[in-house]
Amino acid sequence: MAKTALVTGILGQDGPYLAQFLIKKGYKVYGLIRRYSNPNFSNLDFVGVTNDVDYVEGDMNDEASLLNIVRTLQPTEVYNLAAQSFVKSSFDQAKLTTEVNSLGPLYLLNAIKYFSPMTKFYQASTSEMFGLQHTNGYQDENTPFHPRSPYGVSKVYAYWMTVNYRESYGLFTANGILFNHESPIRGIQFVTRKITDGVARIKLGLAKDLRLGNLEAKRDWGFAGDYVEAMYLMLQQPASNDYVIGTGESHTVREFVEAAFKSVGINNWKKYVVIDPQYKRPAEVPALKAKADRAMKNLGWKPKVSFEELVEMMVKADLKRYGSK
Ligand code: NAP
Ligand code: GDD
């Protein structure tokens, strides 16, 4: 019988790449969607799987809807990707962020515990949980957490619940502690996509400047399409565990800006970039760099797309969106 997967966050960035990956593996994929006046399937369209996914209606804030879906589907695997995932907004919407990101996973874990205990559970954990902590400049599975935003705090709760339900009830649960990963379908507010979209518009004469916040923050940026494979691999292991996923290479926002402008032949990027305090955060995570040795050794996973290839892929896609050949 075909394996089945319930994917929450199916309309976001990672959901479509994961759905595409699982469908290729022969899975039947169910995507959780909220009720919308106008649902937006553009990211699923981009990867070409809109009509290959079955949709189930529910909301991470609505416990009964999640209990019912898990009870009815009894999926082989649940990938919990849904979140209020924008760190900046979490400072102004801390309660909503906590409800979706902390209680949502708890509802799913309870649904599995009571109605489908053989279901394997993947939790989308994040390098944001490390915040200020590092070991010799890197973060791995043994690095302590010091979250710097309500988003980071909400994800620490979900991380520990995922571990706790494994230890308490013997469920197969895995935390993927993923570092920043991007793609042409990255949300437009996140800095990489904001930059590539801005660069495309400047190149085509549709915008005059690009307004950004802290250019000195360092991130370990990889390609989302590579990272969904790691999610899958975590649930195929003989025993459940938690894994850091990243490239091991870190760049400043400034370097991303330079690379993006350079990819369209603009070298004097400073002419276009305006520092705007509204894009700075009450507390910042200064530097993230993954040590993904456990994943490389136990999962046989490694990233395939380099930083330069990622920047170029995203800029090209944005140029194409604006009609440039
Ligand atoms: P994303 O593009 O922001 O997608 C998040 C998805 O969650 C959206 O489809 C959204 O649905 C859904 N969602 C939000 N609130 C919901 C609710 N109340 N009920 C049901 N669905 C809801 O995020 P992403 O980049 O794909 O990331 C996927 C997951 O990985 C997130 O949990 C994120 O926190 C985590 N993560 C991401 C990264 C990264 O660099 N991308 C790194 C580490 C961890 P709507 O479309 O209805 O708004
Ligand atoms: N969004 C944004 N907009 N960020 C900016 C800007 C700007 O104009 N200017 C500078 N930055 C800096 C932010 O201050 C941050 O240090 C860095 O760019 C990256 O910001 P985001 O792209 O918004 O991502 P993030 O690192 O805060 O969070 C993302 O990665 C996490 C994993 O570490 C999100 O995808 C989270 O959901 C994810 O968990």
mmCIF file of C-alpha atoms and ligand atoms in Angstrom:
data_model
loop_
_atom_site.group_PDB
_atom_site.id
_atom_site.type_symbol
_atom_site.label_atom_id
_atom_site.label_comp_id
_atom_site.label_asym_id
_atom_site.label_seq_id
_atom_site.Cartn_x
_atom_site.Cartn_y
_atom_site.Cartn_z
ATOM 1 C CA MET A 1 0.000 0.000 0.000
ATOM 2 C CA ALA A 2 1.245 3.513 -0.813
ATOM 3 C CA LYS A 3 2.649 5.502 2.074
ATOM 4 C CA THR A 4 0.626 8.546 3.071
ATOM 5 C CA ALA A 5 1.871 11.878 4.363
ATOM 6 C CA LEU A 6 0.002 14.758 5.946
ATOM 7 C CA VAL A 7 1.881 17.993 5.250
ATOM 8 C CA THR A 8 0.912 21.138 7.146
ATOM 9 C CA GLY A 9 2.098 24.437 5.677
ATOM 10 C CA ILE A 10 1.549 23.011 2.183
ATOM 11 C CA LEU A 11 1.049 26.453 0.599
ATOM 12 C CA GLY A 12 4.251 27.951 2.030
ATOM 13 C CA GLN A 13 7.798 27.582 0.718
ATOM 14 C CA ASP A 14 8.816 24.144 2.011
ATOM 15 C CA GLY A 15 5.406 22.459 1.643
ATOM 16 C CA PRO A 16 5.444 22.425 -2.186
ATOM 17 C CA TYR A 17 9.052 21.172 -2.422
ATOM 18 C CA LEU A 18 8.313 18.430 0.125
ATOM 19 C CA ALA A 19 5.077 17.456 -1.632
ATOM 20 C CA GLN A 20 6.927 17.243 -4.956
ATOM 21 C CA PHE A 21 9.643 15.089 -3.351
ATOM 22 C CA LEU A 22 7.179 12.712 -1.646
ATOM 23 C CA ILE A 23 4.956 12.359 -4.723
ATOM 24 C CA LYS A 24 8.030 11.321 -6.735
ATOM 25 C CA LYS A 25 8.640 8.669 -4.067
ATOM 26 C CA GLY A 26 5.105 7.319 -4.607
ATOM 27 C CA TYR A 27 3.427 8.849 -1.541
ATOM 28 C CA LYS A 28 -0.166 9.983 -1.395
ATOM 29 C CA VAL A 29 0.155 13.514 -0.020
ATOM 30 C CA TYR A 30 -2.536 15.299 1.972
ATOM 31 C CA GLY A 31 -2.050 19.037 2.433
ATOM 32 C CA LEU A 32 -3.619 20.903 5.343
ATOM 33 C CA ILE A 33 -5.143 24.170 4.226
ATOM 34 C CA ARG A 34 -7.098 26.767 6.132
ATOM 35 C CA ARG A 35 -10.395 28.122 4.938
ATOM 36 C CA TYR A 36 -9.735 31.082 2.683
ATOM 37 C CA SER A 37 -11.903 33.391 0.674
ATOM 38 C CA ASN A 38 -9.174 33.155 -1.971
ATOM 39 C CA PRO A 39 -6.655 30.338 -1.514
ATOM 40 C CA ASN A 40 -3.250 30.879 -3.132
ATOM 41 C CA PHE A 41 -1.775 27.818 -4.819
ATOM 42 C CA SER A 42 0.966 29.720 -6.673
ATOM 43 C CA ASN A 43 3.867 28.005 -4.861
ATOM 44 C CA LEU A 44 2.415 24.566 -5.583
ATOM 45 C CA ASP A 45 1.864 25.672 -9.187
ATOM 46 C CA PHE A 46 5.520 26.731 -9.360
ATOM 47 C CA VAL A 47 6.710 23.186 -8.557
ATOM 48 C CA GLY A 48 3.875 21.681 -10.608
ATOM 49 C CA VAL A 49 2.033 19.535 -8.036
ATOM 50 C CA THR A 50 -1.174 21.480 -7.304
ATOM 51 C CA ASN A 51 -3.387 18.775 -8.780
ATOM 52 C CA ASP A 52 -1.432 15.880 -7.269
ATOM 53 C CA VAL A 53 -2.111 16.824 -3.643
ATOM 54 C CA ASP A 54 -5.319 16.023 -1.743
ATOM 55 C CA TYR A 55 -6.436 18.893 0.453
ATOM 56 C CA VAL A 56 -7.895 18.645 3.948
ATOM 57 C CA GLU A 57 -9.337 21.679 5.675
ATOM 58 C CA GLY A 58 -8.204 22.588 9.167
ATOM 59 C CA ASP A 59 -6.239 25.099 11.169
ATOM 60 C CA MET A 60 -3.285 24.780 13.534
ATOM 61 C CA ASN A 61 -5.331 26.801 16.027
ATOM 62 C CA ASP A 62 -8.234 24.390 15.903
ATOM 63 C CA GLU A 63 -7.429 21.271 17.901
ATOM 64 C CA ALA A 64 -10.541 19.312 16.903
ATOM 65 C CA SER A 65 -9.863 19.759 13.192
ATOM 66 C CA LEU A 66 -6.359 18.300 13.614
ATOM 67 C CA LEU A 67 -7.564 15.418 15.806
ATOM 68 C CA ASN A 68 -10.186 14.501 13.235
ATOM 69 C CA ILE A 69 -7.810 14.686 10.279
ATOM 70 C CA VAL A 70 -5.194 12.458 11.931
ATOM 71 C CA ARG A 71 -7.846 10.019 13.197
ATOM 72 C CA THR A 72 -9.406 9.738 9.737
ATOM 73 C CA LEU A 73 -6.253 9.589 7.604
ATOM 74 C CA GLN A 74 -3.995 7.562 9.947
ATOM 75 C CA PRO A 75 -1.073 8.837 7.860
ATOM 76 C CA THR A 76 2.258 7.025 7.706
ATOM 77 C CA GLU A 77 3.995 10.353 8.339
ATOM 78 C CA VAL A 78 3.066 13.861 9.464
ATOM 79 C CA TYR A 79 5.331 16.739 8.454
ATOM 80 C CA ASN A 80 4.469 19.777 10.555
ATOM 81 C CA LEU A 81 5.670 22.740 8.504
ATOM 82 C CA ALA A 82 2.874 25.185 9.355
ATOM 83 C CA ALA A 83 3.956 28.209 11.349
ATOM 84 C CA GLN A 84 3.824 31.931 11.760
ATOM 85 C CA SER A 85 7.366 31.828 10.458
ATOM 86 C CA PHE A 86 8.340 35.483 10.090
ATOM 87 C CA VAL A 87 10.589 36.412 13.022
ATOM 88 C CA LYS A 88 9.979 40.166 12.765
ATOM 89 C CA SER A 89 6.174 39.783 13.000
ATOM 90 C CA SER A 90 6.514 37.545 16.043
ATOM 91 C CA PHE A 91 7.573 40.551 18.138
ATOM 92 C CA ASP A 92 4.198 42.221 17.467
ATOM 93 C CA GLN A 93 2.096 39.053 17.353
ATOM 94 C CA ALA A 94 3.668 36.956 20.080
ATOM 95 C CA LYS A 95 0.417 35.280 21.194
ATOM 96 C CA LEU A 96 -0.637 34.245 17.697
ATOM 97 C CA THR A 97 2.903 33.007 17.011
ATOM 98 C CA THR A 98 2.819 30.927 20.201
ATOM 99 C CA GLU A 99 -0.602 29.459 19.467
ATOM 100 C CA VAL A 100 0.294 28.351 15.948
ATOM 101 C CA ASN A 101 3.922 27.361 16.539
ATOM 102 C CA SER A 102 3.731 25.856 20.044
ATOM 103 C CA LEU A 103 0.177 24.644 20.600
ATOM 104 C CA GLY A 104 -0.346 23.551 16.986
ATOM 105 C CA PRO A 105 2.401 20.888 17.203
ATOM 106 C CA LEU A 106 1.099 19.846 20.624
ATOM 107 C CA TYR A 107 -2.359 19.227 19.112
ATOM 108 C CA LEU A 108 -0.784 17.107 16.360
ATOM 109 C CA LEU A 109 1.298 15.138 18.859
ATOM 110 C CA ASN A 110 -1.809 14.440 20.943
ATOM 111 C CA ALA A 111 -3.719 13.409 17.836
ATOM 112 C CA ILE A 112 -0.973 10.895 17.024
ATOM 113 C CA LYS A 113 -0.708 9.710 20.623
ATOM 114 C CA TYR A 114 -4.439 8.999 20.981
ATOM 115 C CA PHE A 115 -5.538 8.063 17.460
ATOM 116 C CA SER A 116 -2.574 6.972 15.317
ATOM 117 C CA PRO A 117 0.480 6.024 17.410
ATOM 118 C CA MET A 118 2.309 4.390 14.497
ATOM 119 C CA THR A 119 2.387 7.706 12.604
ATOM 120 C CA LYS A 120 5.861 9.234 12.401
ATOM 121 C CA PHE A 121 6.085 12.955 13.189
ATOM 122 C CA TYR A 122 8.442 15.582 11.773
ATOM 123 C CA GLN A 123 8.657 18.959 13.534
ATOM 124 C CA ALA A 124 10.039 21.976 11.652
ATOM 125 C CA SER A 125 12.461 23.221 14.260
ATOM 126 C CA THR A 126 14.853 26.042 13.563
ATOM 127 C CA SER A 127 18.320 27.478 14.038
ATOM 128 C CA GLU A 128 16.544 30.540 15.515
ATOM 129 C CA MET A 129 16.334 28.508 18.736
ATOM 130 C CA PHE A 130 20.122 28.876 19.159
ATOM 131 C CA GLY A 131 19.963 32.671 19.079
ATOM 132 C CA LEU A 132 23.131 33.866 20.762
ATOM 133 C CA GLN A 133 24.627 30.443 21.435
ATOM 134 C CA HIS A 134 27.368 28.770 19.450
ATOM 135 C CA THR A 135 30.326 26.442 19.883
ATOM 136 C CA ASN A 136 33.435 27.846 18.173
ATOM 137 C CA GLY A 137 31.216 29.761 15.743
ATOM 138 C CA TYR A 138 29.019 26.774 14.832
ATOM 139 C CA GLN A 139 25.714 25.359 16.078
ATOM 140 C CA ASP A 140 25.011 21.631 16.301
ATOM 141 C CA GLU A 141 22.607 19.333 18.165
ATOM 142 C CA ASN A 142 24.498 19.884 21.441
ATOM 143 C CA THR A 143 24.506 23.685 21.318
ATOM 144 C CA PRO A 144 22.226 25.139 24.037
ATOM 145 C CA PHE A 145 19.223 27.287 23.066
ATOM 146 C CA HIS A 146 18.977 31.039 23.678
ATOM 147 C CA PRO A 147 16.097 32.214 21.469
ATOM 148 C CA ARG A 148 15.964 35.935 20.703
ATOM 149 C CA SER A 149 12.375 36.348 19.499
ATOM 150 C CA PRO A 150 8.869 35.164 20.392
ATOM 151 C CA TYR A 151 9.189 33.014 17.252
ATOM 152 C CA GLY A 152 12.351 31.369 18.592
ATOM 153 C CA VAL A 153 10.764 30.843 22.008
ATOM 154 C CA SER A 154 7.635 29.293 20.471
ATOM 155 C CA LYS A 155 9.777 26.847 18.499
ATOM 156 C CA VAL A 156 11.754 25.811 21.595
ATOM 157 C CA TYR A 157 8.474 24.712 23.220
ATOM 158 C CA ALA A 158 7.550 22.622 20.179
ATOM 159 C CA TYR A 159 11.051 21.169 20.021
ATOM 160 C CA TRP A 160 10.869 19.891 23.595
ATOM 161 C CA MET A 161 7.314 18.582 23.214
ATOM 162 C CA THR A 162 8.499 16.610 20.205
ATOM 163 C CA VAL A 163 11.352 15.145 22.271
ATOM 164 C CA ASN A 164 9.047 14.587 25.242
ATOM 165 C CA TYR A 165 6.429 12.618 23.297
ATOM 166 C CA ARG A 166 9.211 10.385 21.967
ATOM 167 C CA GLU A 167 10.581 9.768 25.454
ATOM 168 C CA SER A 168 7.226 9.498 27.258
ATOM 169 C CA TYR A 169 5.100 7.541 24.791
ATOM 170 C CA GLY A 170 7.618 5.927 22.432
ATOM 171 C CA LEU A 171 6.325 7.847 19.411
ATOM 172 C CA PHE A 172 8.587 8.222 16.370
ATOM 173 C CA THR A 173 9.197 11.960 16.431
ATOM 174 C CA ALA A 174 12.040 13.940 14.841
ATOM 175 C CA ASN A 175 13.110 17.561 15.063
ATOM 176 C CA GLY A 176 14.774 18.911 11.954
ATOM 177 C CA ILE A 177 16.734 21.926 13.202
ATOM 178 C CA LEU A 178 16.962 23.636 9.851
ATOM 179 C CA PHE A 179 19.086 26.669 9.127
ATOM 180 C CA ASN A 180 17.801 29.309 6.705
ATOM 181 C CA HIS A 181 16.782 27.856 3.367
ATOM 182 C CA GLU A 182 15.525 29.784 0.411
ATOM 183 C CA SER A 183 14.202 29.379 -3.104
ATOM 184 C CA PRO A 184 12.357 31.255 -5.847
ATOM 185 C CA ILE A 185 9.128 30.669 -3.849
ATOM 186 C CA ARG A 186 10.488 32.082 -0.584
ATOM 187 C CA GLY A 187 8.037 34.525 1.034
ATOM 188 C CA ILE A 188 8.650 38.059 -0.217
ATOM 189 C CA GLN A 189 9.231 39.498 3.301
ATOM 190 C CA PHE A 190 12.263 37.301 4.026
ATOM 191 C CA VAL A 191 15.506 39.082 3.331
ATOM 192 C CA THR A 192 16.827 36.904 0.471
ATOM 193 C CA ARG A 193 13.689 37.085 -1.616
ATOM 194 C CA LYS A 194 13.210 40.753 -0.760
ATOM 195 C CA ILE A 195 16.710 41.352 -2.138
ATOM 196 C CA THR A 196 16.353 39.241 -5.291
ATOM 197 C CA ASP A 197 12.946 40.740 -6.051
ATOM 198 C CA GLY A 198 14.329 44.247 -5.428
ATOM 199 C CA VAL A 199 17.383 43.642 -7.597
ATOM 200 C CA ALA A 200 15.213 42.341 -10.439
ATOM 201 C CA ARG A 201 12.977 45.406 -10.246
ATOM 202 C CA ILE A 202 15.952 47.802 -10.120
ATOM 203 C CA LYS A 203 17.586 46.034 -13.068
ATOM 204 C CA LEU A 204 14.382 46.385 -15.092
ATOM 205 C CA GLY A 205 13.855 50.027 -14.097
ATOM 206 C CA LEU A 206 10.752 49.218 -12.014
ATOM 207 C CA ALA A 207 12.254 50.428 -8.702
ATOM 208 C CA LYS A 208 14.844 52.988 -7.640
ATOM 209 C CA ASP A 209 16.023 51.605 -4.297
ATOM 210 C CA LEU A 210 16.042 48.647 -1.942
ATOM 211 C CA ARG A 211 15.321 49.370 1.742
ATOM 212 C CA LEU A 212 16.891 46.986 4.258
ATOM 213 C CA GLY A 213 17.717 46.693 7.961
ATOM 214 C CA ASN A 214 20.788 45.058 9.501
ATOM 215 C CA LEU A 215 23.302 44.193 6.770
ATOM 216 C CA GLU A 216 25.787 42.605 9.186
ATOM 217 C CA ALA A 217 23.653 39.632 10.302
ATOM 218 C CA LYS A 218 25.176 36.330 9.180
ATOM 219 C CA ARG A 219 23.111 33.392 8.006
ATOM 220 C CA ASP A 220 23.794 29.887 6.723
ATOM 221 C CA TRP A 221 21.655 29.939 3.573
ATOM 222 C CA GLY A 222 20.840 26.768 1.624
ATOM 223 C CA PHE A 223 18.305 25.709 -1.018
ATOM 224 C CA ALA A 224 14.863 24.560 0.226
ATOM 225 C CA GLY A 225 14.719 21.822 -2.430
ATOM 226 C CA ASP A 226 17.780 20.180 -0.846
ATOM 227 C CA TYR A 227 16.444 20.464 2.698
ATOM 228 C CA VAL A 228 13.125 18.642 2.190
ATOM 229 C CA GLU A 229 15.096 15.482 1.393
ATOM 230 C CA ALA A 230 16.617 15.672 4.888
ATOM 231 C CA MET A 231 13.096 15.901 6.401
ATOM 232 C CA TYR A 232 12.120 12.703 4.606
ATOM 233 C CA LEU A 233 15.347 10.898 5.527
ATOM 234 C CA MET A 234 14.832 11.672 9.234
ATOM 235 C CA LEU A 235 11.589 9.685 9.190
ATOM 236 C CA GLN A 236 13.144 6.683 7.396
ATOM 237 C CA GLN A 237 15.718 5.909 10.122
ATOM 238 C CA PRO A 238 15.497 2.859 12.407
ATOM 239 C CA ALA A 239 15.173 5.177 15.451
ATOM 240 C CA SER A 240 13.993 8.744 15.776
ATOM 241 C CA ASN A 241 16.427 11.550 16.526
ATOM 242 C CA ASP A 242 16.984 15.280 16.051
ATOM 243 C CA TYR A 243 19.202 16.688 13.303
ATOM 244 C CA VAL A 244 20.825 20.002 12.422
ATOM 245 C CA ILE A 245 20.576 20.762 8.687
ATOM 246 C CA GLY A 246 22.647 23.485 7.022
ATOM 247 C CA THR A 247 25.529 24.083 4.647
ATOM 248 C CA GLY A 248 28.274 24.948 7.159
ATOM 249 C CA GLU A 249 28.903 28.189 5.273
ATOM 250 C CA SER A 250 27.776 31.567 6.510
ATOM 251 C CA HIS A 251 27.374 34.925 4.737
ATOM 252 C CA THR A 252 26.304 38.398 5.785
ATOM 253 C CA VAL A 253 23.186 40.038 4.390
ATOM 254 C CA ARG A 254 25.627 42.514 2.809
ATOM 255 C CA GLU A 255 27.327 39.651 0.918
ATOM 256 C CA PHE A 256 23.936 38.401 -0.314
ATOM 257 C CA VAL A 257 23.132 41.916 -1.555
ATOM 258 C CA GLU A 258 26.495 42.207 -3.333
ATOM 259 C CA ALA A 259 26.120 38.789 -4.973
ATOM 260 C CA ALA A 260 22.563 39.517 -6.133
ATOM 261 C CA PHE A 261 23.450 42.870 -7.714
ATOM 262 C CA LYS A 262 26.596 41.365 -9.240
ATOM 263 C CA SER A 263 24.558 38.590 -10.859
ATOM 264 C CA VAL A 264 22.734 41.217 -12.965
ATOM 265 C CA GLY A 265 25.924 43.130 -13.755
ATOM 266 C CA ILE A 266 25.500 45.943 -11.185
ATOM 267 C CA ASN A 267 28.681 46.482 -9.153
ATOM 268 C CA ASN A 268 27.849 49.814 -7.445
ATOM 269 C CA TRP A 269 25.067 48.316 -5.262
ATOM 270 C CA LYS A 270 25.550 50.958 -2.524
ATOM 271 C CA LYS A 271 23.897 53.458 -4.843
ATOM 272 C CA TYR A 272 20.601 51.573 -4.506
ATOM 273 C CA VAL A 273 20.525 50.253 -0.921
ATOM 274 C CA VAL A 274 18.940 52.410 1.795
ATOM 275 C CA ILE A 275 19.209 51.418 5.475
ATOM 276 C CA ASP A 276 15.759 51.779 7.000
ATOM 277 C CA PRO A 277 15.409 51.331 10.795
ATOM 278 C CA GLN A 278 11.882 49.914 10.411
ATOM 279 C CA TYR A 279 13.456 46.651 9.200
ATOM 280 C CA LYS A 280 15.628 46.239 12.304
ATOM 281 C CA ARG A 281 14.484 43.989 15.152
ATOM 282 C CA PRO A 282 14.220 44.568 18.919
ATOM 283 C CA ALA A 283 16.720 41.720 19.344
ATOM 284 C CA GLU A 284 18.834 40.181 16.621
ATOM 285 C CA VAL A 285 20.399 36.779 16.045
ATOM 286 C CA PRO A 286 23.849 37.904 14.893
ATOM 287 C CA ALA A 287 25.338 34.766 13.356
ATOM 288 C CA LEU A 288 24.217 31.264 12.409
ATOM 289 C CA LYS A 289 26.416 28.520 10.943
ATOM 290 C CA ALA A 290 25.493 24.837 10.956
ATOM 291 C CA LYS A 291 27.619 21.860 11.869
ATOM 292 C CA ALA A 292 25.495 19.177 10.219
ATOM 293 C CA ASP A 293 27.857 16.246 10.831
ATOM 294 C CA ARG A 294 25.163 14.005 12.359
ATOM 295 C CA ALA A 295 22.904 14.398 9.318
ATOM 296 C CA MET A 296 25.764 13.845 6.907
ATOM 297 C CA LYS A 297 26.898 10.698 8.756
ATOM 298 C CA ASN A 298 23.555 9.115 9.760
ATOM 299 C CA LEU A 299 21.288 10.307 6.937
ATOM 300 C CA GLY A 300 23.879 10.487 4.174
ATOM 301 C CA TRP A 301 22.520 13.970 3.461
ATOM 302 C CA LYS A 302 24.449 16.868 2.012
ATOM 303 C CA PRO A 303 23.460 20.151 0.363
ATOM 304 C CA LYS A 304 23.815 20.327 -3.420
ATOM 305 C CA VAL A 305 23.208 24.000 -4.283
ATOM 306 C CA SER A 306 25.953 26.513 -3.409
ATOM 307 C CA PHE A 307 25.417 30.067 -2.100
ATOM 308 C CA GLU A 308 26.285 31.588 -5.493
ATOM 309 C CA GLU A 309 23.977 29.174 -7.346
ATOM 310 C CA LEU A 310 21.155 29.944 -4.928
ATOM 311 C CA VAL A 311 21.467 33.717 -5.390
ATOM 312 C CA GLU A 312 21.556 33.333 -9.149
ATOM 313 C CA MET A 313 18.579 30.944 -9.205
ATOM 314 C CA MET A 314 16.458 33.375 -7.171
ATOM 315 C CA VAL A 315 17.425 36.495 -9.131
ATOM 316 C CA LYS A 316 16.761 34.730 -12.426
ATOM 317 C CA ALA A 317 13.320 33.588 -11.268
ATOM 318 C CA ASP A 318 12.402 37.119 -10.174
ATOM 319 C CA LEU A 319 13.606 38.615 -13.442
ATOM 320 C CA LYS A 320 11.461 36.059 -15.266
ATOM 321 C CA ARG A 321 8.436 36.929 -13.124
ATOM 322 C CA TYR A 322 8.751 40.535 -14.269
ATOM 323 C CA GLY A 323 8.814 39.398 -17.849
ATOM 324 C CA SER A 324 12.537 39.691 -18.554
ATOM 325 C CA LYS A 325 14.065 37.188 -20.941
HETATM 326 P P1 NAP B 1 6.220 29.666 5.188
HETATM 327 O O1 NAP B 1 6.540 29.845 3.754
HETATM 328 O O2 NAP B 1 5.974 30.858 6.036
HETATM 329 O O3 NAP B 1 4.934 28.713 5.262
HETATM 330 C C1 NAP B 1 4.264 28.526 6.468
HETATM 331 C C2 NAP B 1 2.925 27.884 6.189
HETATM 332 O O4 NAP B 1 2.237 27.738 7.458
HETATM 333 C C3 NAP B 1 1.996 28.696 5.290
HETATM 334 O O5 NAP B 1 1.573 27.889 4.231
HETATM 335 C C4 NAP B 1 0.839 29.057 6.194
HETATM 336 O O6 NAP B 1 -0.407 28.964 5.597
HETATM 337 C C5 NAP B 1 0.877 27.955 7.233
HETATM 338 N N1 NAP B 1 0.159 28.383 8.436
HETATM 339 C C6 NAP B 1 0.378 29.483 9.192
HETATM 340 N N2 NAP B 1 -0.526 29.570 10.174
HETATM 341 C C7 NAP B 1 -1.355 28.492 10.038
HETATM 342 C C8 NAP B 1 -2.489 28.038 10.736
HETATM 343 N N3 NAP B 1 -2.973 28.695 11.792
HETATM 344 N N4 NAP B 1 -3.098 26.905 10.312
HETATM 345 C C9 NAP B 1 -2.633 26.232 9.230
HETATM 346 N N5 NAP B 1 -1.559 26.624 8.515
HETATM 347 C C10 NAP B 1 -0.925 27.758 8.910
HETATM 348 O O7 NAP B 1 7.378 28.818 5.915
HETATM 349 P P2 NAP B 1 8.515 27.896 5.263
HETATM 350 O O8 NAP B 1 9.685 28.753 4.921
HETATM 351 O O9 NAP B 1 7.906 27.006 4.256
HETATM 352 O O10 NAP B 1 8.957 27.051 6.542
HETATM 353 C C11 NAP B 1 8.296 25.838 6.866
HETATM 354 C C12 NAP B 1 8.493 25.559 8.348
HETATM 355 O O11 NAP B 1 9.885 25.448 8.636
HETATM 356 C C13 NAP B 1 7.965 26.630 9.285
HETATM 357 O O12 NAP B 1 7.476 25.979 10.431
HETATM 358 C C14 NAP B 1 9.198 27.442 9.652
HETATM 359 O O13 NAP B 1 9.023 28.042 10.912
HETATM 360 C C15 NAP B 1 10.247 26.362 9.658
HETATM 361 N N6 NAP B 1 11.606 26.782 9.327
HETATM 362 C C16 NAP B 1 11.831 27.464 8.180
HETATM 363 C C17 NAP B 1 13.124 27.798 7.835
HETATM 364 C C18 NAP B 1 13.426 28.535 6.567
HETATM 365 O O14 NAP B 1 14.533 29.070 6.455
HETATM 366 N N7 NAP B 1 12.518 28.571 5.603
HETATM 367 C C19 NAP B 1 14.196 27.429 8.679
HETATM 368 C C20 NAP B 1 13.903 26.705 9.832
HETATM 369 C C21 NAP B 1 12.620 26.368 10.137
HETATM 370 P P3 NAP B 1 -1.076 30.142 4.752
HETATM 371 O O15 NAP B 1 -0.547 29.925 3.398
HETATM 372 O O16 NAP B 1 -2.504 29.814 4.944
HETATM 373 O O17 NAP B 1 -0.662 31.431 5.381
HETATM 374 N N1 GDD B 2 13.233 40.140 6.573
HETATM 375 C C1 GDD B 2 14.217 41.069 6.540
HETATM 376 N N2 GDD B 2 13.971 42.239 5.887
HETATM 377 N N3 GDD B 2 15.370 40.800 7.171
HETATM 378 C C2 GDD B 2 16.344 41.732 7.095
HETATM 379 C C3 GDD B 2 16.178 42.940 6.419
HETATM 380 C C4 GDD B 2 14.926 43.215 5.797
HETATM 381 O O1 GDD B 2 14.699 44.256 5.205
HETATM 382 N N4 GDD B 2 17.340 43.643 6.510
HETATM 383 C C5 GDD B 2 18.188 42.895 7.203
HETATM 384 N N5 GDD B 2 17.598 41.734 7.571
HETATM 385 C C6 GDD B 2 18.216 40.678 8.390
HETATM 386 C C7 GDD B 2 17.385 40.259 9.606
HETATM 387 O O2 GDD B 2 17.541 41.203 10.662
HETATM 388 C C8 GDD B 2 18.006 38.891 9.897
HETATM 389 O O3 GDD B 2 19.167 39.039 10.660
HETATM 390 C C9 GDD B 2 18.392 38.374 8.509
HETATM 391 O O4 GDD B 2 18.321 39.494 7.622
HETATM 392 C C10 GDD B 2 17.496 37.263 7.981
HETATM 393 O O5 GDD B 2 16.143 37.668 8.120
HETATM 394 P P1 GDD B 2 14.951 36.804 7.496
HETATM 395 O O6 GDD B 2 15.220 36.532 6.069
HETATM 396 O O7 GDD B 2 13.684 37.492 7.859
HETATM 397 O O8 GDD B 2 15.091 35.398 8.215
HETATM 398 P P2 GDD B 2 15.359 34.978 9.740
HETATM 399 O O9 GDD B 2 16.771 34.505 9.817
HETATM 400 O O10 GDD B 2 14.928 36.022 10.679
HETATM 401 O O11 GDD B 2 14.357 33.760 9.905
HETATM 402 C C11 GDD B 2 14.258 32.765 8.892
HETATM 403 O O12 GDD B 2 15.147 31.708 9.158
HETATM 404 C C12 GDD B 2 14.860 30.979 10.357
HETATM 405 C C13 GDD B 2 15.944 29.900 10.491
HETATM 406 O O13 GDD B 2 17.084 30.427 11.092
HETATM 407 C C14 GDD B 2 12.802 32.303 8.848
HETATM 408 O O14 GDD B 2 12.612 31.458 7.743
HETATM 409 C C15 GDD B 2 12.442 31.520 10.095
HETATM 410 O O15 GDD B 2 11.126 30.971 9.965
HETATM 411 C C16 GDD B 2 13.472 30.387 10.265
HETATM 412 O O16 GDD B 2 13.184 29.620 11.414
#
